[in-house]
Amino acid sequence: MSITENIMRVRGQIDSFETKAGVPNGSVELIAVSKTMPADKIQEAYDAGQRSFGENRVQEFLSKQEELPKDIRWNLIGRLQTNKVKYIISKDVYLLHSLDRIDLAKVLQQKLDAQGARLDALVQLNLSREDTKSGIYEEDLDAFMQALAAFPAITVKGFMTIGPMVGGEKEIREVFRRAKGIYDRFAAQSAAFQYLSMGMSHDFEWAIMEGSNMVRVGSAVFGERDYQ
Ligand SMILES: *Cc1c(COP(=O)(O)O)cnc(C)c1O
């Protein structure tokens, strides 16, 4: 299958899952996760109409952004090291999906403020408590969200989460359902809330059924990766 065919298939699946979930067609945004993929493959997806892409390494993002069309919406989805923040501040980042610690928020605020810049971000939740995963535990979330009020250059637009690595549909959907509940609670208090980013190649159907409006799909679009 070509990337163009994959994009068409995944878009069709998203449409049908939207219908199944009872949400309007077009309400779930597809982020094509292009990490490790060379620029020509991203260009192929772009030519098929795809505009939102996800990267998890700063250097890779920067060189691809340089090379590829300027209207691409670049999403940063991986753990962001504080010493890399300076490289992304003046770049056009559509959304950071992985705001996961106050340390990072502090450095972001400092550098953004110095440039008169702003950043939209999602707070990453770790609801399955897997210690290989980044993200805020549910019991720490209220305090974390309150602490973020001290960093006005960052606009929190919602949450991102990754389904548990173990367990089947039931366990994975349970985690997505909890994320949606938490999202709704905060969305009721913040007009900026807009995105619940959850669902990857193997579980985006379940994520959409549980209320995701942004899915991060890599291998189903670009094929298997050699690493990461
Ligand atoms: C790699 C990655 C994805 C995409 O994974 P696939 O299984 O290839 O769809 C989504 N989200 C995050 C945070 C990732 O690191």
Short mmCIF file of C-alpha atoms and ligand atoms in Angstrom, two decimals:
data_model
loop_
_atom_site.label_atom_id
_atom_site.label_comp_id
_atom_site.label_asym_id
_atom_site.label_seq_id
_atom_site.Cartn_x
_atom_site.Cartn_y
_atom_site.Cartn_z
CA MET A 1 0.00 0.00 0.00
CA SER A 2 1.23 3.49 -0.80
CA ILE A 3 1.18 6.34 1.69
CA THR A 4 -1.57 7.99 -0.36
CA GLU A 5 -3.72 4.85 -0.09
CA ASN A 6 -2.97 4.59 3.62
CA ILE A 7 -4.04 8.20 4.19
CA MET A 8 -7.30 7.58 2.29
CA ARG A 9 -7.96 4.38 4.25
CA VAL A 10 -7.24 5.93 7.66
CA ARG A 11 -9.40 8.96 6.81
CA GLY A 12 -12.21 6.62 5.83
CA GLN A 13 -11.83 4.73 9.09
CA ILE A 14 -11.90 7.96 11.09
CA ASP A 15 -15.10 8.97 9.27
CA SER A 16 -16.78 5.68 10.10
CA PHE A 17 -15.63 5.76 13.75
CA GLU A 18 -16.96 9.32 14.04
CA THR A 19 -20.31 8.07 12.80
CA LYS A 20 -20.20 5.12 15.18
CA ALA A 21 -19.33 7.45 18.07
CA GLY A 22 -22.13 9.85 17.13
CA VAL A 23 -19.88 12.87 16.55
CA PRO A 24 -19.86 15.05 13.42
CA ASN A 25 -17.72 13.93 10.50
CA GLY A 26 -14.57 16.01 10.41
CA SER A 27 -14.48 16.58 14.15
CA VAL A 28 -11.48 14.29 14.76
CA GLU A 29 -8.15 15.69 13.60
CA LEU A 30 -5.62 13.26 12.15
CA ILE A 31 -2.00 13.87 13.12
CA ALA A 32 0.20 11.78 10.82
CA VAL A 33 3.13 10.76 13.02
CA SER A 34 6.12 11.10 10.72
CA LYS A 35 8.95 10.50 13.21
CA THR A 36 11.88 8.64 11.60
CA MET A 37 10.32 9.08 8.15
CA PRO A 38 12.28 10.95 5.46
CA ALA A 39 10.98 14.21 4.00
CA ASP A 40 9.89 12.64 0.69
CA LYS A 41 7.41 10.37 2.49
CA ILE A 42 5.98 13.34 4.36
CA GLN A 43 5.71 15.20 1.05
CA GLU A 44 3.73 12.25 -0.35
CA ALA A 45 1.28 12.46 2.56
CA TYR A 46 1.12 16.23 2.07
CA ASP A 47 0.30 15.75 -1.60
CA ALA A 48 -2.55 13.47 -0.50
CA GLY A 49 -3.96 16.41 1.45
CA GLN A 50 -2.50 15.74 4.90
CA ARG A 51 -1.39 18.90 6.75
CA SER A 52 -0.84 17.90 10.41
CA PHE A 53 2.26 15.91 11.26
CA GLY A 54 3.80 14.70 14.51
CA GLU A 55 7.48 14.52 15.38
CA ASN A 56 9.21 13.50 18.61
CA ARG A 57 12.80 14.67 18.08
CA VAL A 58 13.66 18.35 17.94
CA GLN A 59 16.52 18.10 15.42
CA GLU A 60 14.46 15.96 13.10
CA PHE A 61 11.51 18.35 13.34
CA LEU A 62 13.73 21.37 12.58
CA SER A 63 15.33 19.92 9.48
CA LYS A 64 12.00 18.67 8.11
CA GLN A 65 10.29 21.98 8.78
CA GLU A 66 13.08 23.74 6.90
CA GLU A 67 12.69 21.47 3.90
CA LEU A 68 8.91 20.97 3.63
CA PRO A 69 5.93 23.24 2.77
CA LYS A 70 5.36 26.12 5.16
CA ASP A 71 1.67 25.43 5.78
CA ILE A 72 2.35 22.12 7.55
CA ARG A 73 1.10 22.05 11.15
CA TRP A 74 3.96 20.56 13.18
CA ASN A 75 3.01 18.79 16.39
CA LEU A 76 5.65 17.83 18.96
CA ILE A 77 4.55 14.60 20.58
CA GLY A 78 7.61 13.30 22.45
CA ARG A 79 9.27 14.12 25.74
CA LEU A 80 10.86 17.55 25.33
CA GLN A 81 14.19 18.04 27.05
CA THR A 82 14.63 21.46 28.65
CA ASN A 83 17.95 21.99 26.87
CA LYS A 84 16.14 21.69 23.52
CA VAL A 85 13.54 24.33 24.29
CA LYS A 86 15.67 27.15 22.88
CA TYR A 87 15.60 25.55 19.43
CA ILE A 88 11.83 25.48 19.09
CA ILE A 89 10.85 28.83 20.59
CA SER A 90 10.96 30.88 17.42
CA LYS A 91 9.74 28.01 15.23
CA ASP A 92 6.17 27.50 14.20
CA VAL A 93 5.00 24.71 16.51
CA TYR A 94 1.28 24.05 16.13
CA LEU A 95 0.92 22.15 19.38
CA LEU A 96 3.17 20.56 22.01
CA HIS A 97 1.41 17.36 23.14
CA SER A 98 3.78 16.49 25.95
CA LEU A 99 3.81 19.13 28.65
CA ASP A 100 4.60 16.80 31.53
CA ARG A 101 6.54 18.65 34.22
CA ILE A 102 6.83 22.06 35.87
CA ASP A 103 10.54 22.21 35.07
CA LEU A 104 9.69 22.22 31.40
CA ALA A 105 6.93 24.81 31.81
CA LYS A 106 9.38 27.11 33.62
CA VAL A 107 11.97 26.96 30.86
CA LEU A 108 9.30 27.35 28.18
CA GLN A 109 7.88 30.43 29.92
CA GLN A 110 11.33 31.98 30.33
CA LYS A 111 12.33 31.53 26.69
CA LEU A 112 8.91 32.35 25.24
CA ASP A 113 8.67 35.50 27.31
CA ALA A 114 12.13 36.65 26.18
CA GLN A 115 10.96 36.40 22.55
CA GLY A 116 7.46 37.74 23.10
CA ALA A 117 6.24 34.38 21.82
CA ARG A 118 3.48 31.98 22.90
CA LEU A 119 2.92 28.25 22.70
CA ASP A 120 -0.18 26.05 22.66
CA ALA A 121 0.29 22.84 24.61
CA LEU A 122 -1.48 19.76 25.89
CA VAL A 123 -0.78 18.35 29.32
CA GLN A 124 0.22 14.70 29.06
CA LEU A 125 -1.66 12.40 31.42
CA ASN A 126 -0.25 9.10 32.67
CA LEU A 127 -3.46 7.33 33.68
CA SER A 128 -2.17 3.78 33.37
CA ARG A 129 0.74 4.65 35.69
CA GLU A 130 3.26 2.78 33.56
CA ASP A 131 6.61 4.06 34.77
CA THR A 132 8.12 3.89 31.29
CA LYS A 133 5.69 6.64 30.37
CA SER A 134 5.81 10.37 30.94
CA GLY A 135 2.80 12.28 32.13
CA ILE A 136 0.96 13.55 35.16
CA TYR A 137 -0.79 11.14 37.50
CA GLU A 138 -4.46 11.83 38.07
CA GLU A 139 -4.00 12.67 41.74
CA ASP A 140 -1.38 15.31 40.89
CA LEU A 141 -3.33 16.94 38.09
CA ASP A 142 -5.24 19.65 39.97
CA ALA A 143 -2.05 20.96 41.56
CA PHE A 144 -0.21 20.76 38.24
CA MET A 145 -2.90 22.69 36.39
CA GLN A 146 -2.95 25.35 39.11
CA ALA A 147 0.82 25.68 38.95
CA LEU A 148 0.65 26.23 35.19
CA ALA A 149 -1.28 29.44 35.77
CA ALA A 150 2.09 31.02 36.60
CA PHE A 151 3.23 30.51 32.99
CA PRO A 152 0.97 32.70 30.85
CA ALA A 153 3.01 32.27 27.65
CA ILE A 154 1.73 28.68 27.54
CA THR A 155 -1.91 28.14 26.60
CA VAL A 156 -3.15 24.75 27.75
CA LYS A 157 -5.56 23.51 25.11
CA GLY A 158 -6.34 20.10 26.55
CA PHE A 159 -4.80 16.74 27.32
CA MET A 160 -2.82 14.02 25.62
CA THR A 161 -2.61 10.44 26.77
CA ILE A 162 -1.29 7.12 25.54
CA GLY A 163 -3.30 3.92 26.03
CA PRO A 164 -1.84 1.23 28.28
CA MET A 165 0.71 -1.08 26.65
CA VAL A 166 -0.81 -4.11 28.32
CA GLY A 167 -4.42 -5.25 28.27
CA GLY A 168 -6.99 -5.42 25.52
CA GLU A 169 -9.91 -3.34 24.36
CA LYS A 170 -11.57 -3.20 27.76
CA GLU A 171 -8.50 -1.92 29.63
CA ILE A 172 -7.51 0.50 26.90
CA ARG A 173 -11.01 1.96 26.55
CA GLU A 174 -11.25 2.32 30.32
CA VAL A 175 -8.18 4.56 30.32
CA PHE A 176 -9.52 6.60 27.38
CA ARG A 177 -12.88 6.96 29.13
CA ARG A 178 -11.19 8.29 32.26
CA ALA A 179 -9.21 10.76 30.15
CA LYS A 180 -12.44 12.01 28.58
CA GLY A 181 -14.02 12.47 32.02
CA ILE A 182 -11.04 14.49 33.20
CA TYR A 183 -11.02 16.48 29.95
CA ASP A 184 -14.71 17.37 30.33
CA ARG A 185 -14.17 18.52 33.90
CA PHE A 186 -11.41 20.96 32.88
CA ALA A 187 -13.07 21.99 29.61
CA ALA A 188 -16.06 23.19 31.65
CA GLN A 189 -13.74 25.69 33.36
CA SER A 190 -11.48 26.76 30.51
CA ALA A 191 -12.55 28.29 27.20
CA ALA A 192 -9.13 27.43 25.75
CA PHE A 193 -9.75 23.68 26.06
CA GLN A 194 -10.20 22.19 22.62
CA TYR A 195 -8.19 18.99 22.16
CA LEU A 196 -8.19 15.53 23.64
CA SER A 197 -5.27 13.81 21.90
CA MET A 198 -5.50 10.04 22.20
CA GLY A 199 -5.42 7.06 19.89
CA MET A 200 -2.56 5.56 17.84
CA SER A 201 -2.49 3.09 14.94
CA HIS A 202 -3.69 0.11 16.98
CA ASP A 203 -6.26 1.84 19.17
CA PHE A 204 -7.62 4.99 17.48
CA GLU A 205 -11.01 3.35 16.94
CA TRP A 206 -11.43 2.89 20.69
CA ALA A 207 -10.08 6.37 21.38
CA ILE A 208 -12.63 7.98 19.04
CA MET A 209 -15.42 5.87 20.57
CA GLU A 210 -14.40 7.24 23.98
CA GLY A 211 -14.30 10.88 22.88
CA SER A 212 -10.89 11.63 21.39
CA ASN A 213 -10.87 14.48 18.87
CA MET A 214 -7.22 14.18 17.84
CA VAL A 215 -5.54 10.91 16.89
CA ARG A 216 -1.79 10.41 16.40
CA VAL A 217 -1.34 7.76 13.75
CA GLY A 218 2.11 6.69 12.55
CA SER A 219 2.61 3.17 11.24
CA ALA A 220 -0.89 2.87 9.72
CA VAL A 221 0.02 5.85 7.52
CA PHE A 222 3.75 5.45 6.87
CA GLY A 223 4.29 1.73 7.47
CA GLU A 224 6.38 0.12 10.19
CA ARG A 225 9.31 2.07 11.57
CA ASP A 226 12.81 0.60 11.85
CA TYR A 227 13.36 2.16 15.26
CA GLN A 228 11.44 3.97 18.05
C1 LIG B 1 5.11 7.04 17.76
C2 LIG B 1 3.98 7.68 18.46
C3 LIG B 1 2.67 7.61 17.93
C4 LIG B 1 2.31 6.84 16.68
O1 LIG B 1 2.43 5.48 16.91
P1 LIG B 1 1.85 4.38 15.85
O2 LIG B 1 1.67 3.17 16.68
O3 LIG B 1 2.94 4.22 14.84
O4 LIG B 1 0.61 4.89 15.29
C5 LIG B 1 1.66 8.29 18.61
N1 LIG B 1 1.90 8.97 19.75
C6 LIG B 1 3.14 9.05 20.29
C7 LIG B 1 3.33 9.83 21.54
C8 LIG B 1 4.21 8.41 19.66
O5 LIG B 1 5.42 8.49 20.22
#
